[in-house]
The first five atom37 places (N, CA, C, CB, O) and aatype in JSON, in Angstrom:
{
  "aatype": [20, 20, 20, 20, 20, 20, 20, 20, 20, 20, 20, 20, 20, 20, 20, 20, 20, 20, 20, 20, 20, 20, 20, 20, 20, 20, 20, 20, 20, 20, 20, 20, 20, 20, 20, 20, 20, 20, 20, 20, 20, 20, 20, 20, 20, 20, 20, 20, 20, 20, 20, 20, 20, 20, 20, 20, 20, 20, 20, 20, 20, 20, 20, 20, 20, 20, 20, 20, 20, 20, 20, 20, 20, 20, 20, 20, 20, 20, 20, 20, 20, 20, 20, 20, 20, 20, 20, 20, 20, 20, 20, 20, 20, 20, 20, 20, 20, 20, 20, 20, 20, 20, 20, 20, 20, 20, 20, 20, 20, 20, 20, 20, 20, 20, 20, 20, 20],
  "atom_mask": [
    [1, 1, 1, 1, 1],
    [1, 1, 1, 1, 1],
    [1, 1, 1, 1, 1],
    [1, 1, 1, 1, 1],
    [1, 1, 1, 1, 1],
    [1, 1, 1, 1, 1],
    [1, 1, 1, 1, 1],
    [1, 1, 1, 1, 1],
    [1, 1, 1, 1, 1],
    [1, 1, 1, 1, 1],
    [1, 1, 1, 1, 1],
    [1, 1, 1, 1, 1],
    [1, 1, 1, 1, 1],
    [1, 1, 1, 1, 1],
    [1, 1, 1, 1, 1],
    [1, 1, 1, 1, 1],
    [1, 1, 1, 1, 1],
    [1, 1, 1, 1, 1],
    [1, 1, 1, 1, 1],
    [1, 1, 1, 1, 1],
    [1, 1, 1, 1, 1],
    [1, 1, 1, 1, 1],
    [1, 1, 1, 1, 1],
    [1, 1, 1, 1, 1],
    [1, 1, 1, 1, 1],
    [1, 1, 1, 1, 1],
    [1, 1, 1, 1, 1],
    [1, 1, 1, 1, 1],
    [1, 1, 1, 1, 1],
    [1, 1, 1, 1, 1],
    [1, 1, 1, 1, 1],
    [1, 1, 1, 1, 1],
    [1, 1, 1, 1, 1],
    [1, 1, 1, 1, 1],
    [1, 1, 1, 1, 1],
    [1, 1, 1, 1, 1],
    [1, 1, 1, 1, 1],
    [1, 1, 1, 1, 1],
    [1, 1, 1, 1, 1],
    [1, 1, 1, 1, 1],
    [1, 1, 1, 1, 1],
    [1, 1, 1, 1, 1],
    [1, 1, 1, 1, 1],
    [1, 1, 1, 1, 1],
    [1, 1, 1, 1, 1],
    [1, 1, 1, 1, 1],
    [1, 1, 1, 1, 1],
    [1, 1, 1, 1, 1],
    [1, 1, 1, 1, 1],
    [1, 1, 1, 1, 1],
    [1, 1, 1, 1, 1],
    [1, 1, 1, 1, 1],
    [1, 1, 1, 1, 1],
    [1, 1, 1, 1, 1],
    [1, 1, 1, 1, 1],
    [1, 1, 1, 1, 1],
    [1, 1, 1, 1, 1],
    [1, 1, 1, 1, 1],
    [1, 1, 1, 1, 1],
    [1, 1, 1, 1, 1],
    [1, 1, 1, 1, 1],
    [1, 1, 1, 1, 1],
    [1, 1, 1, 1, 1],
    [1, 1, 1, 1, 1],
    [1, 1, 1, 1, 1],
    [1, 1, 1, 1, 1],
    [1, 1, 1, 1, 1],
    [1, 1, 1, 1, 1],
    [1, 1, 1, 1, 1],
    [1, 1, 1, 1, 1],
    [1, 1, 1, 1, 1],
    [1, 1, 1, 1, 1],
    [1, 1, 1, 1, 1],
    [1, 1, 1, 1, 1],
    [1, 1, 1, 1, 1],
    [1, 1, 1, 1, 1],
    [1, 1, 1, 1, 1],
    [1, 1, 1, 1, 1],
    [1, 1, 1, 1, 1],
    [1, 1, 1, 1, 1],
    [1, 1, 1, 1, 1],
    [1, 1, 1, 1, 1],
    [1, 1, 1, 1, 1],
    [1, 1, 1, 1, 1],
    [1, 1, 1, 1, 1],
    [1, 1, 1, 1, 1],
    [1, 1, 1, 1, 1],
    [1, 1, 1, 1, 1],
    [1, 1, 1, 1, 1],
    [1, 1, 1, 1, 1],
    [1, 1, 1, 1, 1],
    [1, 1, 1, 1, 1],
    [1, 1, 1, 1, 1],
    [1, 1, 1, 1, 1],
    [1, 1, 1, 1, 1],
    [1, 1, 1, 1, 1],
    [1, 1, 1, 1, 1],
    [1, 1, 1, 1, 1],
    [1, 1, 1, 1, 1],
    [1, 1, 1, 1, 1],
    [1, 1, 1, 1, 1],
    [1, 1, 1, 1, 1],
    [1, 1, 1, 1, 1],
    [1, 1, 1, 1, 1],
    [1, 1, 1, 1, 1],
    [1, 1, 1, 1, 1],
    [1, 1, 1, 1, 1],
    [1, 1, 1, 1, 1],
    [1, 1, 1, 1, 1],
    [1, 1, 1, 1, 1],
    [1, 1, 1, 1, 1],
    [1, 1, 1, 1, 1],
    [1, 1, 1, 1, 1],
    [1, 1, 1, 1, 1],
    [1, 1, 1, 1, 1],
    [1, 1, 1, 1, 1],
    [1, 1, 1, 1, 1]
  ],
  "atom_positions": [
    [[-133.55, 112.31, -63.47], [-133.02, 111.23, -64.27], [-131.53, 111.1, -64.04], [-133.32, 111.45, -65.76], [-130.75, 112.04, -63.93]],
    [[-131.25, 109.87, -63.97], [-129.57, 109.67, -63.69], [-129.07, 109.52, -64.98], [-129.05, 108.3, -62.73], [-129.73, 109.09, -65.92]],
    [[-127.95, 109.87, -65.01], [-127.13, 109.4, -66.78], [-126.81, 108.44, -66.58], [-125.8, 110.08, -67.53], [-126.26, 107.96, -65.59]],
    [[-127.27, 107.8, -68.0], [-126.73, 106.01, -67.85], [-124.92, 105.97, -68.63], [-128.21, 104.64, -69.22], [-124.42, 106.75, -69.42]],
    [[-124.6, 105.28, -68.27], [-123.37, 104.97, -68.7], [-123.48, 104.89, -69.89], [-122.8, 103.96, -68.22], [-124.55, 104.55, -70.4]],
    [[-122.19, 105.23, -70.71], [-121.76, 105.07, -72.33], [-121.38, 103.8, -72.63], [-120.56, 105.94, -72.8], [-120.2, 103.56, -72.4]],
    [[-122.31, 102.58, -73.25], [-121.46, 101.25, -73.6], [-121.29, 101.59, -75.11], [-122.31, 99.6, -73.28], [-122.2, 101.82, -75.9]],
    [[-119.76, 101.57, -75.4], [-119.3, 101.05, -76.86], [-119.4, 99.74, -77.38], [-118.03, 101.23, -77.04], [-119.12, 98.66, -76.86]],
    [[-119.86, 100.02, -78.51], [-120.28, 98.6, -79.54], [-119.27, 97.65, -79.1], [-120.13, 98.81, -81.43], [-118.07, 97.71, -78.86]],
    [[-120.16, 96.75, -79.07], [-119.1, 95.42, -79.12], [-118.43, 95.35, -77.6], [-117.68, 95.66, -80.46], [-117.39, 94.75, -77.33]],
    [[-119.05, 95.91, -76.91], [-117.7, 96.19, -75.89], [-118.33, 95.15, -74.53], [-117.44, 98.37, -75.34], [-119.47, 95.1, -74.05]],
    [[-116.97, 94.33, -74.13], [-117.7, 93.23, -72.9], [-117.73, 93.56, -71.79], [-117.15, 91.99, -72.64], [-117.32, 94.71, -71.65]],
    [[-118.04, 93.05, -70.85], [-118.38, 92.63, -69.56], [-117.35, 93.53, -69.01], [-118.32, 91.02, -69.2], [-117.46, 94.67, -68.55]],
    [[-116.06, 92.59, -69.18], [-114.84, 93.03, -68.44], [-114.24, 94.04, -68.64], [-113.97, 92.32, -68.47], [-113.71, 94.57, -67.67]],
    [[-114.1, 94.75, -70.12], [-114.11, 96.22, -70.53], [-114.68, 96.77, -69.83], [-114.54, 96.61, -71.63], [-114.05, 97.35, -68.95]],
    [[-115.95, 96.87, -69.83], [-116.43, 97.86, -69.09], [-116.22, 97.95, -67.53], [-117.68, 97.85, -69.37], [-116.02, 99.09, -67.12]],
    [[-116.23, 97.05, -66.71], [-115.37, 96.76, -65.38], [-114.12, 97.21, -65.52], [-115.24, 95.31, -65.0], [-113.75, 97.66, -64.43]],
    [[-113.22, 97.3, -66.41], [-111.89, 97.53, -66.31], [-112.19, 99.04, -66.31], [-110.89, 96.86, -67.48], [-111.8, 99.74, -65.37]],
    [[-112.87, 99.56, -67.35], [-112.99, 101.03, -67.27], [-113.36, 101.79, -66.71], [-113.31, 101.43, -67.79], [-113.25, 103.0, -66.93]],
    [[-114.09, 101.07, -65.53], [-114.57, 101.67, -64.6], [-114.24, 101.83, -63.39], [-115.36, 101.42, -64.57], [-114.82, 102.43, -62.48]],
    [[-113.05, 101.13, -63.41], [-112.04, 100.81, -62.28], [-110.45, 101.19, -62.56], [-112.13, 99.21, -62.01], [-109.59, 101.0, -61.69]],
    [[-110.14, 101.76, -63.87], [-108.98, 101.67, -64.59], [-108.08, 102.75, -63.7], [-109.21, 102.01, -66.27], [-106.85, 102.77, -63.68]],
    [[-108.67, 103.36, -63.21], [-107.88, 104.97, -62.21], [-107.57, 104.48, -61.06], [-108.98, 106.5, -61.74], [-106.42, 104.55, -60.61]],
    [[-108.91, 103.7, -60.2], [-108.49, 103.36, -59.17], [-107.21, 102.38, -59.16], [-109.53, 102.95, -58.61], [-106.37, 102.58, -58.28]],
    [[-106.98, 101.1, -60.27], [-105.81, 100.26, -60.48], [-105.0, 100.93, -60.7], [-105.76, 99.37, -61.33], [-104.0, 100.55, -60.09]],
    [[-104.79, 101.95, -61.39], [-103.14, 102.46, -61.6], [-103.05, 102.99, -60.93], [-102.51, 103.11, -62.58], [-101.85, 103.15, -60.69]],
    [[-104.28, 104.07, -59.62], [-103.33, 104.45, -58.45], [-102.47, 103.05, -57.56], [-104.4, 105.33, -57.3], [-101.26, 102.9, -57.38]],
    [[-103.53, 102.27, -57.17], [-103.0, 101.48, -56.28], [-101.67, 100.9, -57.05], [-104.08, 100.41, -55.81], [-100.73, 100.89, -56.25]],
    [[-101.42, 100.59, -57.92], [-100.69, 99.7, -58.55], [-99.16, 100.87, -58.42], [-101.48, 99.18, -60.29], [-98.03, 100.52, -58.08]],
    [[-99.55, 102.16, -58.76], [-98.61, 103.16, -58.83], [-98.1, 103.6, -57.2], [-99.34, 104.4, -59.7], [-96.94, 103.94, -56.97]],
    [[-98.93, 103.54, -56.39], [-98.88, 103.49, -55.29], [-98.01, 102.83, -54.39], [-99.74, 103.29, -55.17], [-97.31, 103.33, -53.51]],
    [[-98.14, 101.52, -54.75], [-96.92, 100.44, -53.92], [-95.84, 100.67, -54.86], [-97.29, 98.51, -53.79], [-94.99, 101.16, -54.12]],
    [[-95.36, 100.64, -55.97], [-94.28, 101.16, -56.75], [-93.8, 102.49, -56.06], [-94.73, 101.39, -58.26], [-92.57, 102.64, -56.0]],
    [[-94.4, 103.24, -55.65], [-93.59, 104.73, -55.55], [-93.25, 104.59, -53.9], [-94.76, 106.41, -56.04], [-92.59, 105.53, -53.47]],
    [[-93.65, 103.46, -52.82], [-93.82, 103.63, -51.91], [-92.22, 102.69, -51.81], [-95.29, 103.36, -51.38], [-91.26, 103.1, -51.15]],
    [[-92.25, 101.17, -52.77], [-90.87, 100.61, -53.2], [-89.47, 101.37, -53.86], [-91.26, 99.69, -54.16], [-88.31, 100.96, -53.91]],
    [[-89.99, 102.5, -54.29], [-89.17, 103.31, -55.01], [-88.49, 104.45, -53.23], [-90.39, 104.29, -56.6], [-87.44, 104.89, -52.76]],
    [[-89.39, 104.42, -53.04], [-89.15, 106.05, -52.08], [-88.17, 105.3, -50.75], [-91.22, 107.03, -51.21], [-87.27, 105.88, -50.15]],
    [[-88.68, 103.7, -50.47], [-87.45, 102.87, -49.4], [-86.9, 102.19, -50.48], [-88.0, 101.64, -47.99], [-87.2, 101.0, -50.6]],
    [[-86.15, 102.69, -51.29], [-85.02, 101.97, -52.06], [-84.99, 100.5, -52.77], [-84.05, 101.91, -51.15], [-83.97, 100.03, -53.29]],
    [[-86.27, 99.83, -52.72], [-86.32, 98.19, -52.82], [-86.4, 98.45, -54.3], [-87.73, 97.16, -52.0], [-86.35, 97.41, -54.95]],
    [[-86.53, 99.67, -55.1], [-86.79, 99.55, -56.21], [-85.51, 100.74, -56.95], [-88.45, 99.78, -56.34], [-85.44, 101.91, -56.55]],
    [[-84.47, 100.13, -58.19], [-83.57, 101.31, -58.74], [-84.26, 102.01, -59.3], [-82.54, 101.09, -59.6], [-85.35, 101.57, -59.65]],
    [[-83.97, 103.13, -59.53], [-84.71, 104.4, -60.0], [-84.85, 104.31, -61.7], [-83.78, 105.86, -59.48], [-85.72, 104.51, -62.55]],
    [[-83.43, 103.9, -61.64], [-83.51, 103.2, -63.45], [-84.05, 102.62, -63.62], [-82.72, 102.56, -64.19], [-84.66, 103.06, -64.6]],
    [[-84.54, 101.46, -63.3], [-85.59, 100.75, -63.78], [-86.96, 101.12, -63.6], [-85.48, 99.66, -63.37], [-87.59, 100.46, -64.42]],
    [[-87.65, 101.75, -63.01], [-88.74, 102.59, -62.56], [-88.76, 103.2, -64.23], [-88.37, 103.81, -61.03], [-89.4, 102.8, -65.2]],
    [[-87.78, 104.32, -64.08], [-88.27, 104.6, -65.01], [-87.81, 104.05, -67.18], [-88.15, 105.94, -64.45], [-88.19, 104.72, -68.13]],
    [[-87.12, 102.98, -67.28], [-87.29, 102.22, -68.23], [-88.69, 101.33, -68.22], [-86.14, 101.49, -68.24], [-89.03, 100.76, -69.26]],
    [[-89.33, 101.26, -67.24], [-90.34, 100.31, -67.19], [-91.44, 102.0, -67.43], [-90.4, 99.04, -65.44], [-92.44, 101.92, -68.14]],
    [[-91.26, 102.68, -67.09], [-92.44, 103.81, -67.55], [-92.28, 103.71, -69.02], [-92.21, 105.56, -66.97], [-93.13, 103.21, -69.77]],
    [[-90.87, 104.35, -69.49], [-91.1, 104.41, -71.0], [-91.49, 103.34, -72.14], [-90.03, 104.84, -71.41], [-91.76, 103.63, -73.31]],
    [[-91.45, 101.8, -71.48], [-91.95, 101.0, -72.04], [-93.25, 100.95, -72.38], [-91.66, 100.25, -71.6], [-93.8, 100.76, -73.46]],
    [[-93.83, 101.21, -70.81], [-95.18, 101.01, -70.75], [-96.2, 102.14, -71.45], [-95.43, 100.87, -69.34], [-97.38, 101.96, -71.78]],
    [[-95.36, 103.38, -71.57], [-95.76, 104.35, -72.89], [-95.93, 103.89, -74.19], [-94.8, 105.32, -73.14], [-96.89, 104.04, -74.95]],
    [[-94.54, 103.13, -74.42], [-94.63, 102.56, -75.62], [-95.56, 101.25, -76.08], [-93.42, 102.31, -75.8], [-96.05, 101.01, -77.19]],
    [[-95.62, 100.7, -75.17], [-96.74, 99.54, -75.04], [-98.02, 100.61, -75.82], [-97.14, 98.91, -72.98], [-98.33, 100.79, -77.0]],
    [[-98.57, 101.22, -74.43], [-100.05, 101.43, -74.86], [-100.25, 102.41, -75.97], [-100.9, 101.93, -73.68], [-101.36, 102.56, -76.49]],
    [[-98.91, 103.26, -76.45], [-98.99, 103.82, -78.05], [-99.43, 102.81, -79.04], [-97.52, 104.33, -78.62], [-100.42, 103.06, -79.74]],
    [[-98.58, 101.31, -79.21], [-99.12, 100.6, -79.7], [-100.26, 100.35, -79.9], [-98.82, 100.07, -79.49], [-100.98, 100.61, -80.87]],
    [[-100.56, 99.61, -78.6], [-101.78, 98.95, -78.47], [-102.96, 99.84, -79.2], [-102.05, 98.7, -76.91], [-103.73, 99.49, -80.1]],
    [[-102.81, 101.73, -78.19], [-104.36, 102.15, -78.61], [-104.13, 102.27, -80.25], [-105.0, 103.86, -77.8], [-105.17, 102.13, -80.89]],
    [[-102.47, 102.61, -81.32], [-102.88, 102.68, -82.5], [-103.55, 101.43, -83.11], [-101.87, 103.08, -83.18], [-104.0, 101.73, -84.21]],
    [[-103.86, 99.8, -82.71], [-103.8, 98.71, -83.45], [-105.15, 98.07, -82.76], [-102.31, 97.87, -83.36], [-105.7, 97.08, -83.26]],
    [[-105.55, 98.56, -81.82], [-106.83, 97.65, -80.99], [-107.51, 99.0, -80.84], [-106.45, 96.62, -79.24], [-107.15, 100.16, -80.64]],
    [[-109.05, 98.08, -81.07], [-110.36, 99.31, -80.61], [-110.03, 99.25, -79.49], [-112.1, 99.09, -80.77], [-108.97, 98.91, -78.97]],
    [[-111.39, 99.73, -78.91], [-111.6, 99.77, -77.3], [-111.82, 97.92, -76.96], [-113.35, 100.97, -76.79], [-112.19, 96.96, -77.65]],
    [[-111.49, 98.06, -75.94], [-111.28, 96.78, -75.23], [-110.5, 96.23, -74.08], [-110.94, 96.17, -75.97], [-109.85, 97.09, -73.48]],
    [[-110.44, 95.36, -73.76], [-109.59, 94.49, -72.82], [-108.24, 94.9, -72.38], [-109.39, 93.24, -73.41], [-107.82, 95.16, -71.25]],
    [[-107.38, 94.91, -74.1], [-106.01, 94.68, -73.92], [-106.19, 96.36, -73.78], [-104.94, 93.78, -75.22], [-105.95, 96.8, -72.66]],
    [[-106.46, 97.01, -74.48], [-106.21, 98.71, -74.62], [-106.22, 98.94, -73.21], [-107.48, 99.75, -75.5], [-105.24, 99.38, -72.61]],
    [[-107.39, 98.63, -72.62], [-107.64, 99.65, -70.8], [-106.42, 99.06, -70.12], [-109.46, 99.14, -69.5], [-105.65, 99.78, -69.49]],
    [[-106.23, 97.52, -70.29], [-104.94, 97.53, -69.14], [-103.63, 98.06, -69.62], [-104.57, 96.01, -68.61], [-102.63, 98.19, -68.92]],
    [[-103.75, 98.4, -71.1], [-102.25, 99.14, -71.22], [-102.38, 99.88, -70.97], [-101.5, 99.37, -72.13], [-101.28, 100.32, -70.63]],
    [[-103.91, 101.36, -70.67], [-103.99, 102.24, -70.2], [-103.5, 102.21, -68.85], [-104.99, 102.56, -70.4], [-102.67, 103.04, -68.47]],
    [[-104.1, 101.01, -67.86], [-103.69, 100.86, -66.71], [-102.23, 100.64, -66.6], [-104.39, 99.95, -66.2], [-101.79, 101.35, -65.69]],
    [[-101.24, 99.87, -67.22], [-99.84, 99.83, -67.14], [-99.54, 101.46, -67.1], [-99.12, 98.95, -68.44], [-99.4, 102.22, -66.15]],
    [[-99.52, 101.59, -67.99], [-98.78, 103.3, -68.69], [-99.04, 104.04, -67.51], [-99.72, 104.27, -70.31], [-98.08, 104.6, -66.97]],
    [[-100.56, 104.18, -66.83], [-100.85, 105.46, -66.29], [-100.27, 104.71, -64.67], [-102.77, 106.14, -66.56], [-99.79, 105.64, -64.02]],
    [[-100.22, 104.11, -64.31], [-99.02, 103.25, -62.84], [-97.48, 103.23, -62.93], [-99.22, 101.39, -62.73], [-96.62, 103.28, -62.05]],
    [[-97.41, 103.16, -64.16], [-95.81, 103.4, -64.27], [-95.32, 104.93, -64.16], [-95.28, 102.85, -65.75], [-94.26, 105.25, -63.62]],
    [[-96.32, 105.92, -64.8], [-96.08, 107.38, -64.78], [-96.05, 107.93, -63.61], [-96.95, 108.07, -65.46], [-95.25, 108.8, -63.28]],
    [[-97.09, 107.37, -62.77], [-97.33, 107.5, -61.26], [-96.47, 107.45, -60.46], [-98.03, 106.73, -60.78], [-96.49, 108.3, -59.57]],
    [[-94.96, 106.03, -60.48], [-94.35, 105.6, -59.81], [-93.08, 106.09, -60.35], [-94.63, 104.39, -59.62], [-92.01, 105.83, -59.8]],
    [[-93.19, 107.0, -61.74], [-92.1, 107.91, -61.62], [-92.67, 109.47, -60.63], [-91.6, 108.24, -63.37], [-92.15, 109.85, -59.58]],
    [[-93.53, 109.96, -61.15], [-93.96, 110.96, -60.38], [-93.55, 111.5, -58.54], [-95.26, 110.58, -60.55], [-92.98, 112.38, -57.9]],
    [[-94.22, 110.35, -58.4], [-94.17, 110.36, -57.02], [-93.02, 110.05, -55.83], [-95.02, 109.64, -56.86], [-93.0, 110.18, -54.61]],
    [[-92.22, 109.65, -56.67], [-90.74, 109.45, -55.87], [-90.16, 111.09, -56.35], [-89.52, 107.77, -56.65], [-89.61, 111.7, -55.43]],
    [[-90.25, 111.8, -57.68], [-89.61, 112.77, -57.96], [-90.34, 113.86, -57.49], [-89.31, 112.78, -59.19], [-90.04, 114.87, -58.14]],
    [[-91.19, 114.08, -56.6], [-92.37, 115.11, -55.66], [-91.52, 114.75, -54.51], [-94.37, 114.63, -55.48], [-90.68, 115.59, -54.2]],
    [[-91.56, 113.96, -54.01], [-91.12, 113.48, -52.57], [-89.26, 113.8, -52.71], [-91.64, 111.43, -52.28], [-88.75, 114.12, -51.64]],
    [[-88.67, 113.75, -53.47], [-87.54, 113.99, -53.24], [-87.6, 115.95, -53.61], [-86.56, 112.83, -54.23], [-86.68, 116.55, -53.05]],
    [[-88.32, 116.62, -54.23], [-88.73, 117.98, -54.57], [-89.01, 118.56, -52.68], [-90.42, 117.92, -55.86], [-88.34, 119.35, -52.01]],
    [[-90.18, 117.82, -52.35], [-90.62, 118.06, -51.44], [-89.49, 118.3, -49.92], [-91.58, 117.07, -51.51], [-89.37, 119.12, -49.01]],
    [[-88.88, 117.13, -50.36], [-88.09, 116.72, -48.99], [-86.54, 117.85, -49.09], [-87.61, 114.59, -49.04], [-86.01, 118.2, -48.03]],
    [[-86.06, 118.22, -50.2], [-85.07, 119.42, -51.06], [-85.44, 120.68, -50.27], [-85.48, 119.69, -52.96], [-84.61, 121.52, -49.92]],
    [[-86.71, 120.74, -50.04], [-87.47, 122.15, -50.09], [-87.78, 122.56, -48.73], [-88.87, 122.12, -50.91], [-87.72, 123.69, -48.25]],
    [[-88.25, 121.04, -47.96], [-88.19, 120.7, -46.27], [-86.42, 121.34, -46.14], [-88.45, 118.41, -45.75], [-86.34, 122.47, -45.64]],
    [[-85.41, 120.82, -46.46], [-84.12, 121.18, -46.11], [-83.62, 122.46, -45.9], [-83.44, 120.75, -46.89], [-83.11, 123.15, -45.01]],
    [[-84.11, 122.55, -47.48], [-83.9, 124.08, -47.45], [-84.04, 125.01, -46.34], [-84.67, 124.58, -48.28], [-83.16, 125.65, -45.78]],
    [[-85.61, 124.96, -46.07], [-86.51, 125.51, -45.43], [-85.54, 125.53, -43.7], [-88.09, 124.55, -45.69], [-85.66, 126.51, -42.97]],
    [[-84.94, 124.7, -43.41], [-84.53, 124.43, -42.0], [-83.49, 124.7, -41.64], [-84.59, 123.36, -41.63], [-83.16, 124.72, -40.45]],
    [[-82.37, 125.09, -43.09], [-81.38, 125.79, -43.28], [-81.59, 126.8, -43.24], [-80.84, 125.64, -44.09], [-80.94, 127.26, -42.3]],
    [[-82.43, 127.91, -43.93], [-82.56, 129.43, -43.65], [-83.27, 129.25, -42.55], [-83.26, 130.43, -44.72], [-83.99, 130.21, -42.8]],
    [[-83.77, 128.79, -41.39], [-84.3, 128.91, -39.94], [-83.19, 129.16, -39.51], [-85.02, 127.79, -39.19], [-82.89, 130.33, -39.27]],
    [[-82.04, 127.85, -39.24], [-81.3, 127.61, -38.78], [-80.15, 128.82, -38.78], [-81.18, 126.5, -39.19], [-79.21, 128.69, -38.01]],
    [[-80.24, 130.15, -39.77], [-79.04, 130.59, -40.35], [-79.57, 131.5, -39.7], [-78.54, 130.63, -41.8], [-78.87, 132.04, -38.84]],
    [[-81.38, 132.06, -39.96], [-82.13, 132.91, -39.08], [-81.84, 133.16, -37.78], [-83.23, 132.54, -39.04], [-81.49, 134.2, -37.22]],
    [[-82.07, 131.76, -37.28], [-81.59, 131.64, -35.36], [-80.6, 131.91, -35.08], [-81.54, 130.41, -34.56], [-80.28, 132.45, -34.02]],
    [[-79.7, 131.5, -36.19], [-77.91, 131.59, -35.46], [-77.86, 133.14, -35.79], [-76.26, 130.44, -36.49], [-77.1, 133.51, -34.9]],
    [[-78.25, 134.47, -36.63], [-78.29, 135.76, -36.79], [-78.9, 136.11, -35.7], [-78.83, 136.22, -37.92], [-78.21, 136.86, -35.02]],
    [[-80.07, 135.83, -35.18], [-80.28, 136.68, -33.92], [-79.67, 136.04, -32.68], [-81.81, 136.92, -33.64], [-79.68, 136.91, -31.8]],
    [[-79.29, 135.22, -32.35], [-78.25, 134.83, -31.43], [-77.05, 135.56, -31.4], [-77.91, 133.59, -31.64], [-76.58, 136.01, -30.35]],
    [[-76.53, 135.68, -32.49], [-75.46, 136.76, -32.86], [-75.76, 138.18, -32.36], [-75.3, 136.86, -34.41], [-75.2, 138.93, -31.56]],
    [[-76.84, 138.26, -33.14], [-76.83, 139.69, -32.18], [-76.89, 140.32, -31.0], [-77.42, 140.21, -32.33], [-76.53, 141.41, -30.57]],
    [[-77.64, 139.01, -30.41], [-78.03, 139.54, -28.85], [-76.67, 139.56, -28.2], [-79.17, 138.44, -27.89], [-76.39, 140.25, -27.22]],
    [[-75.68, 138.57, -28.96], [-74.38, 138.9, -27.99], [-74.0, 139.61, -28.13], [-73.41, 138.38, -27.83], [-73.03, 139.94, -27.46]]
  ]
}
């Protein structure tokens, strides 16, 4: 037997399409944001004022609306905006750590060069 999906009362068409798709939209959506963020087309300040909004949005929303329409896409805002802070602040972690990493080689190589002379 397969498990059938959970429909909540009252709940439409497009709800349930949204919810079932709601991860895949805020990657993609978070995706081109962090990709605008990481070549500069996007300030970092605003990246992330537009996250804490979009927190504040869907606090709203889920305290004042059931499940529905407006709730999943504020889920979808919130969880794309978090994304497109995330992922520029990994990539600059990442790329810190690449440096690092090529500096103690580099300090490595130049010590045994040293010595052999």
């Amino acid at each position: 037997m397969e498990p059938q999906p959970v429909i909540e009362h009252g709940e439409s068409g497009s709800t349930r399409w949204l919810k079932e798709r709601r991860l895949r939209a805020a990657l993609v959506i978070g995706f081109v944001e962090s990709i605008l963020v990481i070549a500069s087309q996007l300030r970092w300040f605003w990246v992330v004022a537009a996250a804490v909004l979009a927190l504040v949005v869907w606090y709203f929303v889920r305290q004042r609306f059931g499940p529905g329409t407006i709730r999943e896409v504020a889920w979808i805002l919130a969880a794309s905006q978090l994304i497109a802070v995330v992922v520029p602040v990994l990539w600059e972690l990442f790329k810190v750590a690449a440096i690092i990493a090529l500096v103690v080689i580099a300090v490595v190589l130049l010590a045994v060069l040293l010595r052999e002379r």
